[in-house]
Short mmCIF file of C-alpha atoms and ligand atoms in Angstrom, two decimals:
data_model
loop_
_atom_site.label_atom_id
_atom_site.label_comp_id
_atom_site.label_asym_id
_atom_site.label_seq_id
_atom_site.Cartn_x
_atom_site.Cartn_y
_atom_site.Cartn_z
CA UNK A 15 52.46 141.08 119.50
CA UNK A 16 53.61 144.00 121.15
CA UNK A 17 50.05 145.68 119.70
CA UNK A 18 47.75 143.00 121.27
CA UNK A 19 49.57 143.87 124.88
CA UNK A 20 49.12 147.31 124.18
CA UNK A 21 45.34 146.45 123.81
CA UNK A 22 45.08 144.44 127.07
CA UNK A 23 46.41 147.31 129.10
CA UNK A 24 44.17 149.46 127.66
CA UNK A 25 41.17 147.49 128.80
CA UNK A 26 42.49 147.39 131.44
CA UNK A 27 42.70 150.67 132.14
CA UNK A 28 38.62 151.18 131.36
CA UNK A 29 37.99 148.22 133.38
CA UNK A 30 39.80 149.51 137.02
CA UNK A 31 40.52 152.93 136.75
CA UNK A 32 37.64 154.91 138.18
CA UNK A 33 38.77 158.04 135.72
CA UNK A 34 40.26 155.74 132.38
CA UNK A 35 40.08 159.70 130.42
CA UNK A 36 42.55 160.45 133.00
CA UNK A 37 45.60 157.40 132.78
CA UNK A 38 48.30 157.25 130.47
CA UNK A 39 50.61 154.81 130.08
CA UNK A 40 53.86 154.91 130.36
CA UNK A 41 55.93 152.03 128.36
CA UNK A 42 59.51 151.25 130.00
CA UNK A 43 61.75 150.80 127.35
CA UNK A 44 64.70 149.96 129.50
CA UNK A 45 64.80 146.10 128.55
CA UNK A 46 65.10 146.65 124.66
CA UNK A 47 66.99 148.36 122.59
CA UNK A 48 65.96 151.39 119.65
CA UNK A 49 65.56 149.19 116.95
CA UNK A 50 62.68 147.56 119.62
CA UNK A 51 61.31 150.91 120.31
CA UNK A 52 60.10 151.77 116.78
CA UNK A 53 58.38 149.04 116.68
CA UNK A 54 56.78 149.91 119.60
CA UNK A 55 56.30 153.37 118.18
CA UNK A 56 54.75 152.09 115.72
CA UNK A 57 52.31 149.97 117.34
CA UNK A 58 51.06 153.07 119.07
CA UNK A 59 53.04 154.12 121.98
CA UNK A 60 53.14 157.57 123.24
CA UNK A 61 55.66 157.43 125.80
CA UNK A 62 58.50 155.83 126.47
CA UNK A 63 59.98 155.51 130.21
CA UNK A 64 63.49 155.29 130.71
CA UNK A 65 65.66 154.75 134.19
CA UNK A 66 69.26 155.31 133.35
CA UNK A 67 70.43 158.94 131.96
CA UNK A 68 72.69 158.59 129.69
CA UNK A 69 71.19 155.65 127.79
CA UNK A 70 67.75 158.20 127.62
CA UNK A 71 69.77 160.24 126.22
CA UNK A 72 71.91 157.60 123.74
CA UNK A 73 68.23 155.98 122.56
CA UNK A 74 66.76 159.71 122.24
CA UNK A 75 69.89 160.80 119.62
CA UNK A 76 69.74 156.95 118.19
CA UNK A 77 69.23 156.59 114.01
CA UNK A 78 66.14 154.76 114.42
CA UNK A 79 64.74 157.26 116.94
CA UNK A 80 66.31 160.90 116.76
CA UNK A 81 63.48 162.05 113.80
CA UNK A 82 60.30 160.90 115.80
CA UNK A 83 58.31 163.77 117.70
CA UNK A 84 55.21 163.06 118.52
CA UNK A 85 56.68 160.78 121.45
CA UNK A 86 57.07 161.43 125.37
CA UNK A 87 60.43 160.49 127.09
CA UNK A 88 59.81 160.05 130.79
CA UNK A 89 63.03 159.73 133.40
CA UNK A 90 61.69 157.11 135.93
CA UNK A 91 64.61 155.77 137.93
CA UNK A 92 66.84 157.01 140.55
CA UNK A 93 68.78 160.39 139.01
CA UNK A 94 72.12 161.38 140.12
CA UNK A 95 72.57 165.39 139.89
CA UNK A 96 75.83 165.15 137.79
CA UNK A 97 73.75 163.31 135.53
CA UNK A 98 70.59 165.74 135.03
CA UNK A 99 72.79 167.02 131.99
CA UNK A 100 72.06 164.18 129.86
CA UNK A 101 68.17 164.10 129.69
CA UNK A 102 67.68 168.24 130.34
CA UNK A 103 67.02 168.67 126.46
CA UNK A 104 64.78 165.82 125.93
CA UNK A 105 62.80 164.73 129.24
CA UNK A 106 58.76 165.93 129.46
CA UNK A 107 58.76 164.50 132.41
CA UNK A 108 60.94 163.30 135.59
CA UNK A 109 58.71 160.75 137.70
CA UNK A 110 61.52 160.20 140.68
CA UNK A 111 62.50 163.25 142.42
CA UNK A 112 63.14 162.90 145.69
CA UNK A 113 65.50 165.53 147.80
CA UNK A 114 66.22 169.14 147.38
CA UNK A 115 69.47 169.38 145.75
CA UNK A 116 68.11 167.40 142.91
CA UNK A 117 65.41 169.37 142.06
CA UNK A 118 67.50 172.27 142.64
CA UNK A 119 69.88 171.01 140.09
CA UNK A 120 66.85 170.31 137.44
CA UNK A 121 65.74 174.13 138.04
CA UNK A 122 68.93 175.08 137.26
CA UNK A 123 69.84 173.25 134.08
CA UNK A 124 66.25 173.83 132.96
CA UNK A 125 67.09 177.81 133.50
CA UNK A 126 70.21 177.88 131.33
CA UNK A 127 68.04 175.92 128.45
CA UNK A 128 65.01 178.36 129.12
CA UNK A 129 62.43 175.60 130.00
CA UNK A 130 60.11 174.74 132.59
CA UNK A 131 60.41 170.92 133.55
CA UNK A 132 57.56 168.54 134.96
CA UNK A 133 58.48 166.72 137.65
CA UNK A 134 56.94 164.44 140.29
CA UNK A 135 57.95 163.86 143.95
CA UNK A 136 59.07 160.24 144.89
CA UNK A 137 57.52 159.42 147.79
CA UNK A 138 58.83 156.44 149.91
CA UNK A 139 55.52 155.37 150.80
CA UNK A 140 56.48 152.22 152.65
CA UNK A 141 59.14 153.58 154.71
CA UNK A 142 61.26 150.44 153.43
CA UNK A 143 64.76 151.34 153.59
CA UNK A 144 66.00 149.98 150.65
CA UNK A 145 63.29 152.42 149.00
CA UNK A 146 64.46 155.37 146.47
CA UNK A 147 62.17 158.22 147.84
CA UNK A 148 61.17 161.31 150.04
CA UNK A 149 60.52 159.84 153.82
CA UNK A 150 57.44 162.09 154.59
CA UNK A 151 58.49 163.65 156.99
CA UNK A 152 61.64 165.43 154.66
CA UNK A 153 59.45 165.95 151.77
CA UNK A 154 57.12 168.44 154.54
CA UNK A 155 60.28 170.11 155.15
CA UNK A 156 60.97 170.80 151.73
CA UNK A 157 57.79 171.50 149.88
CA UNK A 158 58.32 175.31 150.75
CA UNK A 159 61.71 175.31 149.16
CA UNK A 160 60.50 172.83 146.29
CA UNK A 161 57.65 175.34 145.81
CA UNK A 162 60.06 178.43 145.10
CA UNK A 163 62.01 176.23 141.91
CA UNK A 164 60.49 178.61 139.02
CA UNK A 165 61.81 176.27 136.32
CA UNK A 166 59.94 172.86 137.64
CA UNK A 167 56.73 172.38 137.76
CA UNK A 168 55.38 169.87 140.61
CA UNK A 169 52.44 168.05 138.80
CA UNK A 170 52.33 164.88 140.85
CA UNK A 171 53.85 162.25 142.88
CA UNK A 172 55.09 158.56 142.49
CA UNK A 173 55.95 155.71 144.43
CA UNK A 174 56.52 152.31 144.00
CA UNK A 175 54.69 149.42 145.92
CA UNK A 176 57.07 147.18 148.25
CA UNK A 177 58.41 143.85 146.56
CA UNK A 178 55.10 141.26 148.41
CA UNK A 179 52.68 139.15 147.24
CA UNK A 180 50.27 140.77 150.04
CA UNK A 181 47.51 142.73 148.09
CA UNK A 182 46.78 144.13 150.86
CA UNK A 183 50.04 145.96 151.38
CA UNK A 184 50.09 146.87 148.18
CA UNK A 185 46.85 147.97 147.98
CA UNK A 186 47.40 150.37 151.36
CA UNK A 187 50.81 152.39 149.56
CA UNK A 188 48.60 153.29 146.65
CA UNK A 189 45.69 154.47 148.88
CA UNK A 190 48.40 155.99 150.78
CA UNK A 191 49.96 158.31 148.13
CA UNK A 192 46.17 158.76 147.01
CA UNK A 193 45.43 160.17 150.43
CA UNK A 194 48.89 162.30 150.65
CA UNK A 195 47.86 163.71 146.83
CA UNK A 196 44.42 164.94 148.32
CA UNK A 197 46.50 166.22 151.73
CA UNK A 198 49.13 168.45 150.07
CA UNK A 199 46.36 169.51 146.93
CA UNK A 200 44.39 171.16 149.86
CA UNK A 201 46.88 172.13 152.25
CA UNK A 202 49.76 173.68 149.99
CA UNK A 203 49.48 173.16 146.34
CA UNK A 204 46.48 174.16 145.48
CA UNK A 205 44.85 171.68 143.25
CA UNK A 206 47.80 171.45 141.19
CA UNK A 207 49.16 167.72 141.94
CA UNK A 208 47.18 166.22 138.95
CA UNK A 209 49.23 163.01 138.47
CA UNK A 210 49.83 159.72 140.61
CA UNK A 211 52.67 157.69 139.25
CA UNK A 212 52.07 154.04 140.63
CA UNK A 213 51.61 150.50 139.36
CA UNK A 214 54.13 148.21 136.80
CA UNK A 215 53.64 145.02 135.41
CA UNK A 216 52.44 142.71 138.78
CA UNK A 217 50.45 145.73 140.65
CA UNK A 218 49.19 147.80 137.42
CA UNK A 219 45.39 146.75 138.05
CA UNK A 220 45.42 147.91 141.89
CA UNK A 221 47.20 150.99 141.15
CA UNK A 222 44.34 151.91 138.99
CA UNK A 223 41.72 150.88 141.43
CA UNK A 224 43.64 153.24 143.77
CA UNK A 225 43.65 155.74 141.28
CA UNK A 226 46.82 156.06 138.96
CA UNK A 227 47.14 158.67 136.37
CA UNK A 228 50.40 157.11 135.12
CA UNK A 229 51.24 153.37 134.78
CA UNK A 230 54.70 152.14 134.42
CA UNK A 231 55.04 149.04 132.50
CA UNK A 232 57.85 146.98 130.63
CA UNK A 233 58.25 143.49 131.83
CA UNK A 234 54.74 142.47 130.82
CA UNK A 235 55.45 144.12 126.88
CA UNK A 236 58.79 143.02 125.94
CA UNK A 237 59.32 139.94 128.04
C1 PLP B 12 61.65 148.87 135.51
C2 PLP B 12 60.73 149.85 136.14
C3 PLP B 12 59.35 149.77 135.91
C4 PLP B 12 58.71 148.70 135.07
O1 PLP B 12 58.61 147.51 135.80
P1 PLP B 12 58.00 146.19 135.15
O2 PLP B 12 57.76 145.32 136.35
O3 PLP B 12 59.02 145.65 134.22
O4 PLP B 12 56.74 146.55 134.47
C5 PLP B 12 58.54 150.74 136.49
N1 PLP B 12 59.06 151.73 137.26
C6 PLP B 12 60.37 151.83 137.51
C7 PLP B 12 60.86 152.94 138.36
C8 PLP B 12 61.25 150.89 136.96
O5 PLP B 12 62.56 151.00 137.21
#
């Protein structure tokens, strides 16, 4: 079951993505428990996306999942500094940064544990106010100060498309971020924003069409 899905997406991702070598996808394991995970595991998954710390961190040290290694854990939900703790050991990557102190905190924790940690920059595309996310205009302010963090590494951005049926809408965050990628990779980084971090379950497809390098799914694998 879980393998079949698995296969789907992956078509998927050959049929819209104009770079398929270049997507990875990034199962949300937040609905199901460890036991569900190995299975998943075991049908082939590679990463595992998680939105709540301390549950990362409980499924990481679980019996059924503490001895697996060649697996990803990816933080992709609103983080809390006092929580950063919890997932500093095990995350590879933290999709949802988005102000200063937090990254600050991240560079810190990943100091005293003498590791570098990917993150991306959540980017409130939208400009929705119930959005989770850097307002543009803030995350300008701050790349300078971002930039100077010597244990994170800035490989990307995210966002996540507004809750519409409009295609259209959707369609324009993800060309959007796209654009903003290209902006800051010439202006201030350098080439070095590699990933976009956009697309679950209902807007996976555009998101590739646009151009994702990571796809977030769960609903449409374990529901
Ligand atoms: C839950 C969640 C997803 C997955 O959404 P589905 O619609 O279930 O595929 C992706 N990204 C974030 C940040 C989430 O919290």
């Amino acid at each position: 079951m879980i393998q079949s899905i698995l296969a789907e997406i992956e078509n998927d991702i050959r049929k819209y993505s104009p770079y398929p070598e270049k997507v990875r996808l990034v199962v949300v394991s937040k609905y199901v428990d460890s036991k569900i995970m190995i299975d998943a595991f075991n049908s082939g998954v590679k990463i595992f996306g998680e939105n709540k710390a301390q549950i990362l961190k409980n499924k990481k040290e679980s019996f059924d999942l503490k001895d697996i290694k060649n697996v990803s854990w990816h933080f992709i939900g609103n983080l809390q500094s006092n929580k950063v703790k919890y997932i500093i050991d095990y995350v590879d990557l933290i999709h949802s940064v988005n102000k200063l102190s937090l990254a600050e905190e991240i560079n810190r924790q990943a100091g005293i544990k003498g590791r570098t940690i990917n993150i991306l920059l959540e980017v409130n595309i939208s400009g929705e106010e119930s959005k989770e996310g850097y307002i543009l205009e803030n995350l300008k302010n701050d790349i300078e100060d971002l930039q100077k963090l010597k244990n994170i590494n800035i490989i990307g951005l995210m966002t996540m498309a507004p809750l519409t049926d409009n295609e259209n809408i959707i369609r324009d965050t993800f060309r959007n971020l796209k654009n903003l990628q290209d902006t800051l990779n010439k202006d201030m980084f350098n080439k070095q924003l590699k990933e976009l971090s956009m697309g679950m379950t209902n807007d996976y497809k555009i998101a590739l069409e646009e151009g994702a390098t990571l796809i977030r799914i769960g609903s449409k694998i374990f529901k």
